[in-house]
Amino acid sequence: MIFADGQLNEAERGLLTSAILDASPKPKIVLEVGTWLGGGSTLHFLRALERNAEGHLWGIEADRSIYERMVENIRTSAPEAAHRFTPLFGFSQNIIPQWLAEQGQNAVVDVVFLDGGDNPLEQITEFQLLADRIPVGGQLLAHDAKLRKGKWLRPYMEQLDNWKVELHDVSEEGLLRAVKIEAVPSESSRRAAATMLRKLRFDPVELVGKYLPRSVCRILLGLMPEKLRLRIGQGR
């Protein structure tokens, strides 16, 4: 099997599958940011949609070489469900607004899965672009919730009182699942979320990474012991 080394463990894949199979009503529009090679979340989402006999998945991937291999892998490994998949190439902050415009102003996004780049601000930006299009009862999931990539999204969303946020501690990386419970947050919770984001952006490690050249950051990380390098670079 091509995908024996998928990046999600069995518990995480089960949670993603149940987000499709157990949802009511059945999801019609699903968006994934970060497909990798298509053998983990992408494949499980597609198989779940096919079991539902309803719904479509759009997957955003920004790495050209990975994108092309992913498209081929889906075509050859999930031919029965490939008709439910549309790949999108590019950076999420550019693709999402274009994709939403194509869906039409009344379209809603039933399930979102965020698993893109390592910059924690990316998940916040993706969430902000999509939040108003996710209906009450809609779901947002995000991988690496315990690591640097996802460490901003959970505390930010927890301030918004129109979301029920849960961390599934089923792996070293962690999986966030949030359900929208009200159409809009209260103004006080919106302000609290903005305050939390400002606090997160002033984290010393993030400031160093933002203002030092990448070449310098790579040199500094290379000089550190492996455990410290993984803790700073990835949050492990």
PDB file of C-alpha atoms in Angstrom:
ATOM      1  CA  MET A   1       0.000   0.000   0.000  1.00  0.00           C
ATOM      2  CA  ILE A   2       1.479   3.371  -0.997  1.00  0.00           C
ATOM      3  CA  PHE A   3       0.283   5.128   2.116  1.00  0.00           C
ATOM      4  CA  ALA A   4       1.560   2.846   4.876  1.00  0.00           C
ATOM      5  CA  ASP A   5       3.537   5.722   6.379  1.00  0.00           C
ATOM      6  CA  GLY A   6       0.749   8.281   6.628  1.00  0.00           C
ATOM      7  CA  GLN A   7       1.291  11.128   9.069  1.00  0.00           C
ATOM      8  CA  LEU A   8      -1.806  10.594  11.235  1.00  0.00           C
ATOM      9  CA  ASN A   9      -2.193   7.781  13.727  1.00  0.00           C
ATOM     10  CA  GLU A  10      -5.211   5.485  13.915  1.00  0.00           C
ATOM     11  CA  ALA A  11      -7.022   7.554  16.564  1.00  0.00           C
ATOM     12  CA  GLU A  12      -6.582  10.784  14.590  1.00  0.00           C
ATOM     13  CA  ARG A  13      -7.809   9.181  11.395  1.00  0.00           C
ATOM     14  CA  GLY A  14     -10.828   7.852  13.260  1.00  0.00           C
ATOM     15  CA  LEU A  15     -11.662  11.352  14.506  1.00  0.00           C
ATOM     16  CA  LEU A  16     -11.444  12.800  10.997  1.00  0.00           C
ATOM     17  CA  THR A  17     -13.597  10.022   9.584  1.00  0.00           C
ATOM     18  CA  SER A  18     -16.233  10.480  12.298  1.00  0.00           C
ATOM     19  CA  ALA A  19     -16.328  14.222  11.541  1.00  0.00           C
ATOM     20  CA  ILE A  20     -17.791  13.220   8.167  1.00  0.00           C
ATOM     21  CA  LEU A  21     -19.777  10.077   8.973  1.00  0.00           C
ATOM     22  CA  ASP A  22     -21.366  11.265  12.231  1.00  0.00           C
ATOM     23  CA  ALA A  23     -22.217  14.805  11.154  1.00  0.00           C
ATOM     24  CA  SER A  24     -25.853  15.777  10.711  1.00  0.00           C
ATOM     25  CA  PRO A  25     -26.684  16.932   8.144  1.00  0.00           C
ATOM     26  CA  LYS A  26     -24.127  15.161   5.985  1.00  0.00           C
ATOM     27  CA  PRO A  27     -21.273  17.506   4.970  1.00  0.00           C
ATOM     28  CA  LYS A  28     -21.512  18.778   1.421  1.00  0.00           C
ATOM     29  CA  ILE A  29     -18.435  21.031   1.286  1.00  0.00           C
ATOM     30  CA  VAL A  30     -15.170  20.032   2.981  1.00  0.00           C
ATOM     31  CA  LEU A  31     -11.916  21.984   2.749  1.00  0.00           C
ATOM     32  CA  GLU A  32      -8.468  20.705   3.678  1.00  0.00           C
ATOM     33  CA  VAL A  33      -5.362  22.895   3.917  1.00  0.00           C
ATOM     34  CA  GLY A  34      -2.206  20.823   3.519  1.00  0.00           C
ATOM     35  CA  THR A  35      -2.708  17.488   1.785  1.00  0.00           C
ATOM     36  CA  TRP A  36       0.846  16.143   1.957  1.00  0.00           C
ATOM     37  CA  LEU A  37       0.863  13.078  -0.330  1.00  0.00           C
ATOM     38  CA  GLY A  38      -2.848  12.445   0.007  1.00  0.00           C
ATOM     39  CA  GLY A  39      -2.613   9.227   2.016  1.00  0.00           C
ATOM     40  CA  GLY A  40      -3.659  10.430   5.460  1.00  0.00           C
ATOM     41  CA  SER A  41      -6.449  12.903   6.037  1.00  0.00           C
ATOM     42  CA  THR A  42      -7.245  13.386   2.342  1.00  0.00           C
ATOM     43  CA  LEU A  43      -7.797   9.706   1.698  1.00  0.00           C
ATOM     44  CA  HIS A  44      -9.876   9.214   4.849  1.00  0.00           C
ATOM     45  CA  PHE A  45     -12.051  12.236   4.156  1.00  0.00           C
ATOM     46  CA  LEU A  46     -12.721  11.001   0.624  1.00  0.00           C
ATOM     47  CA  ARG A  47     -13.598   7.487   1.703  1.00  0.00           C
ATOM     48  CA  ALA A  48     -15.955   8.845   4.357  1.00  0.00           C
ATOM     49  CA  LEU A  49     -17.659  11.129   1.843  1.00  0.00           C
ATOM     50  CA  GLU A  50     -18.073   8.198  -0.514  1.00  0.00           C
ATOM     51  CA  ARG A  51     -19.647   6.148   2.280  1.00  0.00           C
ATOM     52  CA  ASN A  52     -22.061   9.032   2.822  1.00  0.00           C
ATOM     53  CA  ALA A  53     -22.716   9.081  -0.945  1.00  0.00           C
ATOM     54  CA  GLU A  54     -22.621  12.859  -0.673  1.00  0.00           C
ATOM     55  CA  GLY A  55     -20.184  15.767  -0.435  1.00  0.00           C
ATOM     56  CA  HIS A  56     -16.995  17.045  -2.035  1.00  0.00           C
ATOM     57  CA  LEU A  57     -13.480  17.711  -0.742  1.00  0.00           C
ATOM     58  CA  TRP A  58     -11.194  20.498  -1.916  1.00  0.00           C
ATOM     59  CA  GLY A  59      -7.540  20.146  -0.900  1.00  0.00           C
ATOM     60  CA  ILE A  60      -4.996  22.984  -0.889  1.00  0.00           C
ATOM     61  CA  GLU A  61      -1.295  22.177  -1.299  1.00  0.00           C
ATOM     62  CA  ALA A  62       1.482  24.747  -1.766  1.00  0.00           C
ATOM     63  CA  ASP A  63       4.418  22.485  -2.637  1.00  0.00           C
ATOM     64  CA  ARG A  64       4.438  21.753  -6.384  1.00  0.00           C
ATOM     65  CA  SER A  65       6.294  18.425  -6.198  1.00  0.00           C
ATOM     66  CA  ILE A  66       4.058  17.171  -3.395  1.00  0.00           C
ATOM     67  CA  TYR A  67       0.946  18.467  -5.154  1.00  0.00           C
ATOM     68  CA  GLU A  68       1.637  16.515  -8.331  1.00  0.00           C
ATOM     69  CA  ARG A  69       2.388  13.290  -6.454  1.00  0.00           C
ATOM     70  CA  MET A  70      -0.702  13.754  -4.306  1.00  0.00           C
ATOM     71  CA  VAL A  71      -2.973  14.144  -7.332  1.00  0.00           C
ATOM     72  CA  GLU A  72      -1.603  10.951  -8.863  1.00  0.00           C
ATOM     73  CA  ASN A  73      -1.817   9.050  -5.562  1.00  0.00           C
ATOM     74  CA  ILE A  74      -5.473   9.946  -5.097  1.00  0.00           C
ATOM     75  CA  ARG A  75      -6.256   8.974  -8.677  1.00  0.00           C
ATOM     76  CA  THR A  76      -4.632   5.555  -8.369  1.00  0.00           C
ATOM     77  CA  SER A  77      -5.404   4.677  -4.731  1.00  0.00           C
ATOM     78  CA  ALA A  78      -8.957   5.951  -4.340  1.00  0.00           C
ATOM     79  CA  PRO A  79     -10.501   5.714  -7.816  1.00  0.00           C
ATOM     80  CA  GLU A  80     -13.951   5.051  -6.370  1.00  0.00           C
ATOM     81  CA  ALA A  81     -13.886   8.400  -4.509  1.00  0.00           C
ATOM     82  CA  ALA A  82     -11.660  10.544  -6.721  1.00  0.00           C
ATOM     83  CA  HIS A  83     -14.701  12.203  -8.304  1.00  0.00           C
ATOM     84  CA  ARG A  84     -15.339  13.809  -4.914  1.00  0.00           C
ATOM     85  CA  PHE A  85     -11.961  15.587  -4.851  1.00  0.00           C
ATOM     86  CA  THR A  86     -10.672  18.824  -6.356  1.00  0.00           C
ATOM     87  CA  PRO A  87      -6.999  19.748  -5.754  1.00  0.00           C
ATOM     88  CA  LEU A  88      -6.025  23.410  -5.415  1.00  0.00           C
ATOM     89  CA  PHE A  89      -2.421  24.532  -5.832  1.00  0.00           C
ATOM     90  CA  GLY A  90      -1.070  27.580  -4.028  1.00  0.00           C
ATOM     91  CA  PHE A  91      -0.758  29.293  -0.673  1.00  0.00           C
ATOM     92  CA  SER A  92      -3.860  29.137   1.485  1.00  0.00           C
ATOM     93  CA  GLN A  93      -4.101  32.889   2.111  1.00  0.00           C
ATOM     94  CA  ASN A  94      -4.369  33.395  -1.665  1.00  0.00           C
ATOM     95  CA  ILE A  95      -6.416  30.340  -2.580  1.00  0.00           C
ATOM     96  CA  ILE A  96      -9.098  30.514   0.114  1.00  0.00           C
ATOM     97  CA  PRO A  97     -10.569  33.915  -0.898  1.00  0.00           C
ATOM     98  CA  GLN A  98     -10.594  32.876  -4.565  1.00  0.00           C
ATOM     99  CA  TRP A  99     -12.191  29.535  -3.744  1.00  0.00           C
ATOM    100  CA  LEU A 100     -14.863  31.117  -1.533  1.00  0.00           C
ATOM    101  CA  ALA A 101     -15.742  33.564  -4.303  1.00  0.00           C
ATOM    102  CA  GLU A 102     -16.135  30.658  -6.726  1.00  0.00           C
ATOM    103  CA  GLN A 103     -18.471  28.839  -4.328  1.00  0.00           C
ATOM    104  CA  GLY A 104     -20.785  31.858  -4.178  1.00  0.00           C
ATOM    105  CA  GLN A 105     -21.661  34.162  -1.318  1.00  0.00           C
ATOM    106  CA  ASN A 106     -24.342  31.845   0.058  1.00  0.00           C
ATOM    107  CA  ALA A 107     -22.188  28.711   0.136  1.00  0.00           C
ATOM    108  CA  VAL A 108     -21.164  27.309   3.520  1.00  0.00           C
ATOM    109  CA  VAL A 109     -18.160  25.168   4.458  1.00  0.00           C
ATOM    110  CA  ASP A 110     -19.315  22.253   6.583  1.00  0.00           C
ATOM    111  CA  VAL A 111     -15.946  20.833   7.638  1.00  0.00           C
ATOM    112  CA  VAL A 112     -12.491  22.435   7.602  1.00  0.00           C
ATOM    113  CA  PHE A 113      -9.191  20.691   8.340  1.00  0.00           C
ATOM    114  CA  LEU A 114      -6.074  22.830   8.819  1.00  0.00           C
ATOM    115  CA  ASP A 115      -2.716  21.081   8.438  1.00  0.00           C
ATOM    116  CA  GLY A 116      -0.574  23.429   6.355  1.00  0.00           C
ATOM    117  CA  GLY A 117       2.673  25.285   7.019  1.00  0.00           C
ATOM    118  CA  ASP A 118       4.643  25.561  10.246  1.00  0.00           C
ATOM    119  CA  ASN A 119       3.962  29.257  10.900  1.00  0.00           C
ATOM    120  CA  PRO A 120       1.334  29.461  13.702  1.00  0.00           C
ATOM    121  CA  LEU A 121      -0.103  32.650  12.199  1.00  0.00           C
ATOM    122  CA  GLU A 122      -1.154  30.669   9.102  1.00  0.00           C
ATOM    123  CA  GLN A 123      -3.818  28.695  10.981  1.00  0.00           C
ATOM    124  CA  ILE A 124      -5.162  31.897  12.523  1.00  0.00           C
ATOM    125  CA  THR A 125      -5.338  33.552   9.090  1.00  0.00           C
ATOM    126  CA  GLU A 126      -7.020  30.508   7.557  1.00  0.00           C
ATOM    127  CA  PHE A 127      -9.556  30.390  10.372  1.00  0.00           C
ATOM    128  CA  GLN A 128     -10.345  34.094  10.038  1.00  0.00           C
ATOM    129  CA  LEU A 129     -10.874  33.737   6.290  1.00  0.00           C
ATOM    130  CA  LEU A 130     -13.272  30.825   6.754  1.00  0.00           C
ATOM    131  CA  ALA A 131     -15.021  31.430  10.090  1.00  0.00           C
ATOM    132  CA  ASP A 132     -18.003  33.366   8.726  1.00  0.00           C
ATOM    133  CA  ARG A 133     -18.659  30.682   6.093  1.00  0.00           C
ATOM    134  CA  ILE A 134     -18.795  27.821   8.583  1.00  0.00           C
ATOM    135  CA  PRO A 135     -22.427  27.272   9.666  1.00  0.00           C
ATOM    136  CA  VAL A 136     -23.684  26.635  13.178  1.00  0.00           C
ATOM    137  CA  GLY A 137     -22.942  22.956  13.745  1.00  0.00           C
ATOM    138  CA  GLY A 138     -20.038  23.090  11.307  1.00  0.00           C
ATOM    139  CA  GLN A 139     -16.663  21.737  12.337  1.00  0.00           C
ATOM    140  CA  LEU A 140     -13.081  22.953  12.237  1.00  0.00           C
ATOM    141  CA  LEU A 141     -10.241  20.533  12.896  1.00  0.00           C
ATOM    142  CA  ALA A 142      -6.528  21.283  13.042  1.00  0.00           C
ATOM    143  CA  HIS A 143      -3.487  19.050  13.336  1.00  0.00           C
ATOM    144  CA  ASP A 144      -0.342  19.754  15.386  1.00  0.00           C
ATOM    145  CA  ALA A 145      -2.429  21.535  18.016  1.00  0.00           C
ATOM    146  CA  LYS A 146       0.224  20.854  20.680  1.00  0.00           C
ATOM    147  CA  LEU A 147       3.155  21.964  18.529  1.00  0.00           C
ATOM    148  CA  ARG A 148       4.388  25.343  17.337  1.00  0.00           C
ATOM    149  CA  LYS A 149       2.323  25.207  14.139  1.00  0.00           C
ATOM    150  CA  GLY A 150      -0.962  24.988  15.999  1.00  0.00           C
ATOM    151  CA  LYS A 151      -0.181  26.528  19.353  1.00  0.00           C
ATOM    152  CA  TRP A 152      -1.926  29.857  18.634  1.00  0.00           C
ATOM    153  CA  LEU A 153      -5.219  28.588  17.243  1.00  0.00           C
ATOM    154  CA  ARG A 154      -6.527  26.824  20.327  1.00  0.00           C
ATOM    155  CA  PRO A 155      -6.088  29.699  22.836  1.00  0.00           C
ATOM    156  CA  TYR A 156      -7.369  32.159  20.243  1.00  0.00           C
ATOM    157  CA  MET A 157     -10.520  30.165  19.479  1.00  0.00           C
ATOM    158  CA  GLU A 158     -11.144  29.432  23.153  1.00  0.00           C
ATOM    159  CA  GLN A 159     -11.746  33.155  23.644  1.00  0.00           C
ATOM    160  CA  LEU A 160     -14.541  33.135  21.058  1.00  0.00           C
ATOM    161  CA  ASP A 161     -17.793  32.195  22.763  1.00  0.00           C
ATOM    162  CA  ASN A 162     -19.447  30.955  19.565  1.00  0.00           C
ATOM    163  CA  TRP A 163     -17.106  27.956  19.330  1.00  0.00           C
ATOM    164  CA  LYS A 164     -16.825  24.824  21.467  1.00  0.00           C
ATOM    165  CA  VAL A 165     -13.146  23.873  21.343  1.00  0.00           C
ATOM    166  CA  GLU A 166     -11.622  20.545  22.349  1.00  0.00           C
ATOM    167  CA  LEU A 167      -8.072  19.199  22.208  1.00  0.00           C
ATOM    168  CA  HIS A 168      -7.859  15.482  21.490  1.00  0.00           C
ATOM    169  CA  ASP A 169      -4.632  14.427  23.181  1.00  0.00           C
ATOM    170  CA  VAL A 170      -4.263  11.277  21.099  1.00  0.00           C
ATOM    171  CA  SER A 171      -0.767  11.881  19.766  1.00  0.00           C
ATOM    172  CA  GLU A 172       2.405  13.852  20.350  1.00  0.00           C
ATOM    173  CA  GLU A 173       1.084  16.421  17.876  1.00  0.00           C
ATOM    174  CA  GLY A 174      -2.510  16.701  19.110  1.00  0.00           C
ATOM    175  CA  LEU A 175      -5.727  17.219  17.153  1.00  0.00           C
ATOM    176  CA  LEU A 176      -8.027  20.193  17.726  1.00  0.00           C
ATOM    177  CA  ARG A 177     -11.748  19.855  17.042  1.00  0.00           C
ATOM    178  CA  ALA A 178     -14.076  22.831  17.294  1.00  0.00           C
ATOM    179  CA  VAL A 179     -17.822  23.009  16.668  1.00  0.00           C
ATOM    180  CA  LYS A 180     -19.555  26.283  15.891  1.00  0.00           C
ATOM    181  CA  ILE A 181     -22.379  26.797  18.387  1.00  0.00           C
ATOM    182  CA  GLU A 182     -23.516  30.333  17.539  1.00  0.00           C
ATOM    183  CA  ALA A 183     -23.411  32.314  14.314  1.00  0.00           C
ATOM    184  CA  VAL A 184     -21.251  35.158  15.678  1.00  0.00           C
ATOM    185  CA  PRO A 185     -19.191  35.724  18.832  1.00  0.00           C
ATOM    186  CA  SER A 186     -20.099  38.366  21.372  1.00  0.00           C
ATOM    187  CA  GLU A 187     -18.186  41.611  21.051  1.00  0.00           C
ATOM    188  CA  SER A 188     -16.457  41.032  24.393  1.00  0.00           C
ATOM    189  CA  SER A 189     -15.181  37.620  23.317  1.00  0.00           C
ATOM    190  CA  ARG A 190     -14.057  39.030  19.978  1.00  0.00           C
ATOM    191  CA  ARG A 191     -11.989  41.622  21.847  1.00  0.00           C
ATOM    192  CA  ALA A 192     -10.599  38.931  24.156  1.00  0.00           C
ATOM    193  CA  ALA A 193      -9.507  36.880  21.135  1.00  0.00           C
ATOM    194  CA  ALA A 194      -7.783  39.904  19.587  1.00  0.00           C
ATOM    195  CA  THR A 195      -5.968  40.548  22.871  1.00  0.00           C
ATOM    196  CA  MET A 196      -4.881  36.914  23.046  1.00  0.00           C
ATOM    197  CA  LEU A 197      -3.528  37.065  19.497  1.00  0.00           C
ATOM    198  CA  ARG A 198      -1.468  40.166  20.283  1.00  0.00           C
ATOM    199  CA  LYS A 199      -0.020  38.372  23.305  1.00  0.00           C
ATOM    200  CA  LEU A 200       0.865  35.305  21.258  1.00  0.00           C
ATOM    201  CA  ARG A 201       2.539  37.379  18.553  1.00  0.00           C
ATOM    202  CA  PHE A 202       4.885  38.923  21.119  1.00  0.00           C
ATOM    203  CA  ASP A 203       6.263  35.560  22.202  1.00  0.00           C
ATOM    204  CA  PRO A 204      10.096  36.014  22.290  1.00  0.00           C
ATOM    205  CA  VAL A 205      10.793  32.950  20.137  1.00  0.00           C
ATOM    206  CA  GLU A 206       8.320  34.118  17.490  1.00  0.00           C
ATOM    207  CA  LEU A 207       9.805  37.618  17.483  1.00  0.00           C
ATOM    208  CA  VAL A 208      13.295  36.206  16.920  1.00  0.00           C
ATOM    209  CA  GLY A 209      12.015  34.052  14.066  1.00  0.00           C
ATOM    210  CA  LYS A 210      10.171  36.980  12.533  1.00  0.00           C
ATOM    211  CA  TYR A 211      12.955  39.556  12.525  1.00  0.00           C
ATOM    212  CA  LEU A 212      16.150  37.527  12.127  1.00  0.00           C
ATOM    213  CA  PRO A 213      17.057  36.351   8.612  1.00  0.00           C
ATOM    214  CA  ARG A 214      16.170  32.712   7.997  1.00  0.00           C
ATOM    215  CA  SER A 215      19.796  31.875   7.326  1.00  0.00           C
ATOM    216  CA  VAL A 216      20.738  33.167  10.782  1.00  0.00           C
ATOM    217  CA  CYS A 217      17.871  31.241  12.399  1.00  0.00           C
ATOM    218  CA  ARG A 218      19.006  28.037  10.695  1.00  0.00           C
ATOM    219  CA  ILE A 219      22.547  28.550  11.935  1.00  0.00           C
ATOM    220  CA  LEU A 220      21.376  29.178  15.499  1.00  0.00           C
ATOM    221  CA  LEU A 221      19.114  26.143  15.473  1.00  0.00           C
ATOM    222  CA  GLY A 222      21.928  24.040  14.039  1.00  0.00           C
ATOM    223  CA  LEU A 223      24.144  24.913  17.001  1.00  0.00           C
ATOM    224  CA  MET A 224      21.588  23.724  19.547  1.00  0.00           C
ATOM    225  CA  PRO A 225      21.218  20.221  20.993  1.00  0.00           C
ATOM    226  CA  GLU A 226      18.548  18.234  19.160  1.00  0.00           C
ATOM    227  CA  LYS A 227      15.987  18.277  21.987  1.00  0.00           C
ATOM    228  CA  LEU A 228      16.266  22.039  22.379  1.00  0.00           C
ATOM    229  CA  ARG A 229      16.162  22.521  18.602  1.00  0.00           C
ATOM    230  CA  LEU A 230      12.959  20.488  18.317  1.00  0.00           C
ATOM    231  CA  ARG A 231      11.377  22.304  21.259  1.00  0.00           C
ATOM    232  CA  ILE A 232      12.097  25.748  19.801  1.00  0.00           C
ATOM    233  CA  GLY A 233      11.619  24.957  16.127  1.00  0.00           C
ATOM    234  CA  GLN A 234       8.605  22.667  16.343  1.00  0.00           C
ATOM    235  CA  GLY A 235       7.345  22.938  19.899  1.00  0.00           C
ATOM    236  CA  ARG A 236       8.090  19.277  20.669  1.00  0.00           C
TER     237      ARG A 236
END
